[in-house]
Amino acid sequence: MIPLFKVAVDPGAGPLVAEALRTGVLGHGPRGEEFEEALRARLGVPYLATLNNGTSALHLALRLAAEPGGGGEVLTTPYTFEATNWAILANGLRIRWVDVDPGTLTMDLDDLAKKISPETRAVMVVHWAGHPVDLDRLSSVLDEAEAAHGSRPAVIEDCAQAWGTVCRGRPVGAHGNLCAFSFHATKHLACGTGGMLVTPDEETLRRALRLRFFGIDRKADRVNGDYDVPEWGYNFYLGELGAAVGLANLASVDGRVELHRRNAAYYDAALAGVPGVELTTREEGLESSFWLYPVKVADRAGFIRKMTAAGVTVSAVVRRNDTHTCVRDVYDPALPGLESVHDRVVHIPVGWWVSERDREYVVETIRSGW
Ligand SMILES: *Cc1c(COP(=O)(O)O)cnc(C)c1O
């Protein structure tokens, strides 16, 4: 079978992990510090905190964006992995669904503009499959909302699938929002499990660093018990073994992302105009990391049967979150964009492990019909 996901481990990881094991520093330590330094340099952003996973980054981002117990609403997309939206519920905030652009499967910014209100605490966008939401347009939508309501909701970007994604010349994570990354084993940059939150300013980072460790300042004098916790926090920091794997993988991740891009460019050309297949709308300046390659097909069940029988792993990957039982109280029937594509979306193998021969075979199999 040609897999849909594959875990990359750079050969440099072994020695780094062995060194951590030998020194016995397995909690927070020098490899964690070095990993954060390398991430700052790579993204060109000064304020970031590594964390134990991407879901923690989302929880922390929402905590930082909205006052605890303050309530209010978060505008979000139903087309994502559940981690995105359950973090909203965990923070005691209300979900309001925003429609999806059928061309890109990311948030429909026109629908967002209609739904922002004084109740909106935060806007949560997801760079699904690595395809960037247009962050410049999003920023103008927020400018207009601010002019109309006198307050500006925080923007949280779920960048879990978007390591390597570039929006209008800058990598995502570098547009001044709260940005949550995942370093899960299957993601572009893997620690095993791990994540990161990028913050827009130093003060927010200082809060994030305390909140990832129970609300305690690590430099506080705990020997003499002379410290205070201004606000309670979590156990969200990244361990040394994960940091060691991340550090090693960071050295080779760009090459792997480039292979995803080449395979995607091949599919864009080779699948254009194939009957029963609709491709993602591309736009100048919005450069996907192609963690996944979604297509919209007629008769998805038949497509999945055909591809599986041919040895090609394909998957819907997610189900729209808004139809789950646990959020039935906020169900919104008026999401025509999502409705028009949801049952047709399927993802085909695009990763660094897909050879030229493999991708030709995938296209031939699709072209032969289902
Ligand atoms: C992977 C993923 C997450 C969760 O990240 P973890 O590191 O597994 O906690 C969140 N959102 C999206 C869109 C993801 O793909």
Coordinates of C-alpha atoms and ligand atoms in Angstrom, one line a residue:
M1 CA 0.0 0.0 0.0
I2 CA 1.1 3.6 -0.6
P3 CA 0.5 5.2 2.8
L4 CA -1.2 8.5 3.4
F5 CA 1.1 9.3 6.4
K6 CA 4.6 8.3 7.2
V7 CA 6.8 9.3 10.2
A8 CA 10.1 10.9 9.4
V9 CA 13.0 10.5 11.8
D10 CA 16.3 12.2 10.9
P11 CA 19.3 10.0 11.5
G12 CA 20.7 12.7 13.8
A13 CA 17.9 12.0 16.3
G14 CA 19.5 8.9 17.7
P15 CA 22.7 10.5 19.1
L16 CA 20.8 13.5 20.5
V17 CA 18.3 11.3 22.3
A18 CA 21.2 9.1 23.5
E19 CA 23.0 12.1 24.9
A20 CA 19.8 13.2 26.7
L21 CA 19.4 9.7 28.2
R22 CA 23.1 9.7 29.3
T23 CA 22.9 13.0 31.0
G24 CA 19.6 12.1 32.7
V25 CA 18.0 15.5 32.0
L26 CA 14.7 14.5 30.6
G27 CA 12.3 17.2 31.7
H28 CA 13.0 20.8 30.5
G29 CA 16.7 21.4 29.7
P30 CA 19.4 22.4 27.2
R31 CA 17.9 20.6 24.2
G32 CA 14.6 22.3 24.7
E33 CA 16.3 25.7 24.9
E34 CA 18.3 24.9 21.7
F35 CA 15.2 23.7 19.9
E36 CA 13.4 27.0 20.7
E37 CA 16.4 29.1 19.6
A38 CA 16.5 27.2 16.3
L39 CA 12.7 27.6 15.8
R40 CA 12.9 31.3 16.4
A41 CA 15.7 31.6 13.8
R42 CA 13.8 29.5 11.3
L43 CA 10.5 31.3 11.5
G44 CA 12.0 34.7 12.1
V45 CA 9.8 35.3 15.1
P46 CA 11.0 36.3 18.6
Y47 CA 8.2 35.0 20.8
L48 CA 7.5 31.3 21.0
A49 CA 7.1 28.5 23.5
T50 CA 7.5 24.8 22.7
L51 CA 4.8 22.6 24.3
N52 CA 3.9 18.9 24.9
N53 CA 1.5 18.8 21.9
G54 CA -0.4 21.0 19.4
T55 CA -3.7 20.6 21.3
S56 CA -2.1 22.2 24.4
A57 CA -1.0 25.1 22.1
L58 CA -4.7 25.6 21.1
H59 CA -5.9 25.4 24.7
L60 CA -3.2 27.9 25.8
A61 CA -4.0 30.2 22.9
L62 CA -7.6 30.4 23.8
R63 CA -6.8 30.9 27.5
L64 CA -4.6 33.8 26.4
A65 CA -7.1 35.3 24.0
A66 CA -10.1 35.3 26.4
E67 CA -10.4 36.1 30.1
P68 CA -11.1 33.0 32.1
G69 CA -14.7 32.8 33.1
G70 CA -15.4 35.8 30.8
G71 CA -17.5 33.7 28.4
G72 CA -18.2 34.9 24.8
E73 CA -18.0 33.4 21.4
V74 CA -15.3 32.0 19.2
L75 CA -15.9 32.0 15.4
T76 CA -14.5 28.8 14.0
T77 CA -14.5 26.3 11.2
P78 CA -16.3 23.0 11.4
Y79 CA -13.9 21.5 8.8
T80 CA -10.9 20.5 10.9
F81 CA -9.6 17.9 13.3
E82 CA -11.6 17.9 16.5
A83 CA -8.7 19.2 18.6
T84 CA -9.3 22.7 17.2
N85 CA -12.8 23.0 18.4
W86 CA -12.8 21.1 21.6
A87 CA -10.2 23.5 22.9
I88 CA -12.8 26.2 22.6
L89 CA -15.3 24.2 24.7
A90 CA -12.6 23.4 27.3
N91 CA -12.1 27.1 27.8
G92 CA -15.8 27.7 28.6
L93 CA -16.3 29.6 25.3
R94 CA -19.2 29.2 22.9
I95 CA -18.7 28.0 19.3
R96 CA -20.2 29.8 16.4
W97 CA -19.7 28.0 13.1
V98 CA -18.4 29.9 10.0
D99 CA -18.8 28.4 6.6
V100 CA -16.0 26.9 4.5
D101 CA -14.8 28.0 1.1
P102 CA -15.4 25.0 -1.1
G103 CA -12.4 25.8 -3.3
T104 CA -9.8 25.7 -0.4
L105 CA -11.7 24.0 2.5
T106 CA -10.5 26.9 4.7
M107 CA -12.7 29.5 6.4
D108 CA -15.0 31.5 4.2
L109 CA -13.9 35.1 5.1
D110 CA -17.1 36.7 3.7
D111 CA -19.2 34.6 6.0
L112 CA -16.8 35.5 8.8
A113 CA -17.2 39.2 8.2
K114 CA -21.0 38.8 8.5
K115 CA -20.7 36.9 11.8
I116 CA -18.2 39.0 13.8
S117 CA -20.0 40.8 16.6
P118 CA -19.2 42.5 19.9
E119 CA -19.6 39.0 21.4
T120 CA -16.7 37.6 19.4
R121 CA -13.7 37.0 21.6
A122 CA -11.6 35.2 19.1
V123 CA -11.5 34.0 15.5
M124 CA -10.0 30.5 15.0
V125 CA -8.7 29.7 11.5
V126 CA -7.2 26.4 10.3
H127 CA -4.7 26.1 7.4
W128 CA -6.2 22.9 6.4
A129 CA -3.9 20.5 4.6
G130 CA -1.3 23.3 4.8
H131 CA -3.2 25.6 2.5
P132 CA -3.0 29.1 4.0
V133 CA -6.0 31.2 4.9
D134 CA -5.4 34.6 3.3
L135 CA -4.1 36.3 6.4
D136 CA -4.0 39.8 4.8
R137 CA -7.6 39.5 3.9
L138 CA -8.4 38.2 7.4
S139 CA -6.6 41.2 8.8
S140 CA -8.8 43.6 6.8
V141 CA -11.9 41.8 7.9
L142 CA -10.8 42.4 11.5
D143 CA -10.0 46.1 10.7
E144 CA -13.5 46.6 9.5
A145 CA -15.0 44.8 12.5
E146 CA -12.9 46.9 14.9
A147 CA -14.1 50.1 13.2
A148 CA -17.7 48.9 13.5
H149 CA -17.6 47.5 17.1
G150 CA -14.7 49.3 18.8
S151 CA -13.0 46.0 19.8
R152 CA -10.8 43.6 17.9
P153 CA -11.1 39.9 18.5
A154 CA -7.9 37.9 18.8
V155 CA -6.9 35.7 15.9
I156 CA -5.7 32.2 16.5
E157 CA -4.2 30.2 13.7
D158 CA -4.2 26.4 13.9
C159 CA -0.9 25.8 12.1
A160 CA -0.8 22.1 13.0
Q161 CA -0.6 21.1 9.3
A162 CA 1.2 24.2 8.1
W163 CA 4.9 24.0 8.9
G164 CA 6.4 25.4 5.7
T165 CA 3.3 27.2 4.6
V166 CA 3.9 30.7 3.2
C167 CA 1.3 33.4 3.1
R168 CA 2.1 36.5 1.0
G169 CA 5.9 36.1 1.4
R170 CA 6.0 35.3 5.1
P171 CA 5.8 31.8 6.8
V172 CA 2.6 31.3 8.7
G173 CA 3.4 31.9 12.4
A174 CA 4.9 35.2 11.5
H175 CA 1.8 37.3 10.9
G176 CA 1.4 38.6 14.5
N177 CA -1.3 36.3 15.7
L178 CA -1.4 33.5 18.3
C179 CA -0.2 30.5 16.2
A180 CA -0.5 26.9 17.4
F181 CA 1.8 24.3 15.7
S182 CA 1.8 20.5 16.2
F183 CA 5.0 18.5 16.2
H184 CA 3.1 15.2 16.3
A185 CA 4.8 12.2 14.8
T186 CA 2.9 12.4 11.5
K187 CA 3.2 16.1 11.0
H188 CA 5.9 17.8 8.8
L189 CA 8.2 18.5 11.8
A190 CA 7.9 15.7 14.3
C191 CA 9.1 15.5 17.9
G192 CA 7.1 12.3 18.5
T193 CA 4.5 14.4 20.4
G194 CA 5.1 18.1 20.7
G195 CA 3.8 21.5 19.8
M196 CA 4.5 25.2 19.9
L197 CA 2.7 28.4 20.5
V198 CA 3.9 31.6 18.8
T199 CA 2.7 34.8 20.5
P200 CA 2.4 38.3 19.1
D201 CA 4.3 40.1 21.9
E202 CA 6.7 39.6 24.8
E203 CA 4.2 40.0 27.6
T204 CA 1.9 37.3 26.2
L205 CA 4.9 35.0 25.8
R206 CA 5.9 35.6 29.5
R207 CA 2.3 34.6 30.5
A208 CA 2.5 31.5 28.1
L209 CA 5.8 30.4 29.7
R210 CA 4.3 30.5 33.2
L211 CA 1.1 28.9 32.1
R212 CA 2.9 26.0 30.5
F213 CA 4.4 25.2 33.9
F214 CA 1.5 25.4 36.4
G215 CA 1.7 29.2 36.5
I216 CA 5.1 29.1 38.1
D217 CA 8.0 31.2 36.9
R218 CA 10.9 28.7 36.4
K219 CA 13.4 31.3 37.7
A220 CA 11.4 31.7 40.9
D221 CA 13.0 30.8 44.2
R222 CA 11.3 27.5 44.9
V223 CA 14.2 26.4 47.2
N224 CA 13.1 28.9 49.9
G225 CA 9.5 28.6 48.9
D226 CA 9.5 32.3 48.0
Y227 CA 7.3 32.5 45.0
D228 CA 3.8 33.3 43.9
V229 CA 1.4 32.0 41.2
P230 CA -0.5 35.0 39.8
E231 CA -2.7 32.7 37.7
W232 CA -3.0 28.9 37.7
G233 CA -1.5 27.0 34.7
Y234 CA -0.9 23.6 33.1
N235 CA 1.7 21.0 32.7
F236 CA 2.2 21.7 29.0
Y237 CA 6.0 21.9 28.5
L238 CA 8.0 19.8 26.0
G239 CA 10.4 17.1 27.4
E240 CA 14.0 16.8 26.4
L241 CA 13.5 13.6 24.4
G242 CA 10.9 15.2 22.2
A243 CA 13.1 18.4 21.8
A244 CA 16.0 16.2 20.7
V245 CA 14.0 14.5 18.0
G246 CA 12.6 17.9 16.9
L247 CA 16.0 19.5 16.7
A248 CA 17.3 16.6 14.5
N249 CA 14.2 16.7 12.3
L250 CA 14.4 20.5 11.9
A251 CA 17.7 20.0 10.0
S252 CA 16.0 18.0 7.2
V253 CA 12.4 19.1 7.2
D254 CA 12.7 21.6 4.4
G255 CA 13.8 18.9 2.0
R256 CA 10.8 16.8 2.9
V257 CA 8.3 19.6 2.5
E258 CA 9.8 20.3 -0.9
L259 CA 9.1 16.7 -2.0
H260 CA 5.4 17.2 -0.8
R261 CA 5.3 20.4 -3.0
R262 CA 6.7 18.6 -6.1
N263 CA 4.3 15.8 -5.8
A264 CA 1.4 18.3 -5.4
A265 CA 2.5 20.3 -8.4
Y266 CA 2.5 17.0 -10.4
Y267 CA -1.1 16.2 -9.3
D268 CA -2.2 19.8 -10.0
A269 CA -1.2 19.3 -13.6
A270 CA -2.0 15.6 -14.1
L271 CA -5.4 15.6 -12.5
A272 CA -6.7 18.9 -14.0
G273 CA -9.8 18.2 -16.1
V274 CA -10.1 14.6 -15.0
P275 CA -13.9 13.9 -15.0
G276 CA -15.4 13.6 -11.5
V277 CA -12.4 15.2 -9.8
E278 CA -12.2 18.8 -8.5
L279 CA -8.9 20.3 -7.3
T280 CA -8.1 23.0 -4.8
T281 CA -8.3 26.6 -6.0
R282 CA -4.8 28.0 -6.1
E283 CA -3.9 31.7 -5.7
E284 CA -0.7 33.6 -6.1
G285 CA 1.0 34.2 -2.8
L286 CA -0.8 31.4 -0.9
E287 CA 1.8 28.6 -0.8
S288 CA 0.6 25.4 0.8
S289 CA 2.9 23.0 2.7
F290 CA 0.9 20.2 1.2
W291 CA 0.8 18.1 4.4
L292 CA -2.2 16.6 2.7
Y293 CA -3.6 16.8 -0.9
P294 CA -7.4 16.9 -0.8
V295 CA -9.5 16.3 -3.9
K296 CA -13.3 16.4 -4.3
V297 CA -14.7 13.4 -6.1
A298 CA -18.0 12.2 -7.2
D299 CA -19.1 9.0 -5.4
R300 CA -16.5 9.1 -2.6
A301 CA -17.3 5.7 -1.3
G302 CA -16.7 4.2 -4.7
F303 CA -13.5 6.2 -5.1
I304 CA -12.2 4.9 -1.7
R305 CA -13.1 1.3 -2.6
K306 CA -11.3 1.6 -6.0
M307 CA -8.1 3.2 -4.6
T308 CA -7.9 0.9 -1.6
A309 CA -8.2 -2.2 -3.8
A310 CA -5.4 -0.7 -6.0
G311 CA -3.1 -0.3 -3.0
V312 CA -3.4 3.4 -2.6
T313 CA -4.4 4.6 0.9
V314 CA -6.9 7.5 0.7
S315 CA -9.0 8.9 3.5
A316 CA -11.6 11.5 4.4
V317 CA -9.4 12.2 7.4
V318 CA -12.1 14.2 9.2
R319 CA -15.8 14.5 9.5
R320 CA -17.4 18.0 9.8
N321 CA -17.2 18.8 13.5
D322 CA -20.6 20.6 13.7
T323 CA -22.6 17.4 13.3
H324 CA -21.1 15.7 16.4
T325 CA -23.6 15.0 19.2
C326 CA -21.5 17.0 21.7
V327 CA -22.1 20.3 19.9
R328 CA -25.7 19.7 18.7
D329 CA -26.8 22.8 20.8
V330 CA -24.8 25.1 18.5
Y331 CA -25.7 23.4 15.2
D332 CA -26.2 25.8 12.3
P333 CA -27.9 24.4 9.2
A334 CA -26.9 27.4 7.0
L335 CA -23.3 26.4 5.9
P336 CA -23.9 25.9 2.2
G337 CA -20.2 26.0 1.2
L338 CA -19.3 23.1 3.5
E339 CA -22.5 21.3 2.6
S340 CA -21.5 21.4 -1.1
V341 CA -18.2 19.7 -0.7
H342 CA -18.1 17.8 2.6
D343 CA -19.2 14.4 1.4
R344 CA -16.9 14.6 -1.7
V345 CA -13.5 15.4 0.0
V346 CA -10.9 12.7 0.1
H347 CA -7.1 13.0 0.6
I348 CA -4.6 11.1 -1.6
P349 CA -0.9 10.3 -0.8
V350 CA 1.4 13.3 -1.5
G351 CA 4.2 13.0 1.0
W352 CA 8.0 12.7 0.7
W353 CA 7.7 8.9 0.5
V354 CA 5.6 9.0 -2.7
S355 CA 8.0 8.3 -5.6
E356 CA 7.6 9.6 -9.1
R357 CA 6.5 6.1 -10.1
D358 CA 4.0 6.0 -7.2
R359 CA 2.4 9.3 -8.1
E360 CA 2.1 8.3 -11.8
Y361 CA 0.4 5.1 -10.6
V362 CA -2.0 7.1 -8.4
V363 CA -3.0 9.4 -11.4
E364 CA -3.4 6.4 -13.7
T365 CA -5.6 4.7 -11.2
I366 CA -7.8 7.8 -10.8
R367 CA -7.9 8.4 -14.6
S368 CA -9.2 4.8 -15.2
G369 CA -12.4 5.7 -13.3
W370 CA -14.2 4.3 -10.3
Ligands
LIG1 C1 -2.6 17.4 14.4 C2 -3.6 18.5 14.6 C3 -3.9 19.0 15.8 C4 -3.4 18.5 17.1 O1 -2.1 18.4 17.3 P1 -1.5 17.4 18.4 O2 0.0 17.7 18.4 O3 -1.8 16.0 17.9 O4 -2.1 17.7 19.7 C5 -4.8 20.2 15.9 N1 -5.3 20.7 14.8 C6 -5.1 20.1 13.6 C7 -5.8 20.7 12.4 C8 -4.3 19.0 13.4 O5 -4.1 18.5 12.2

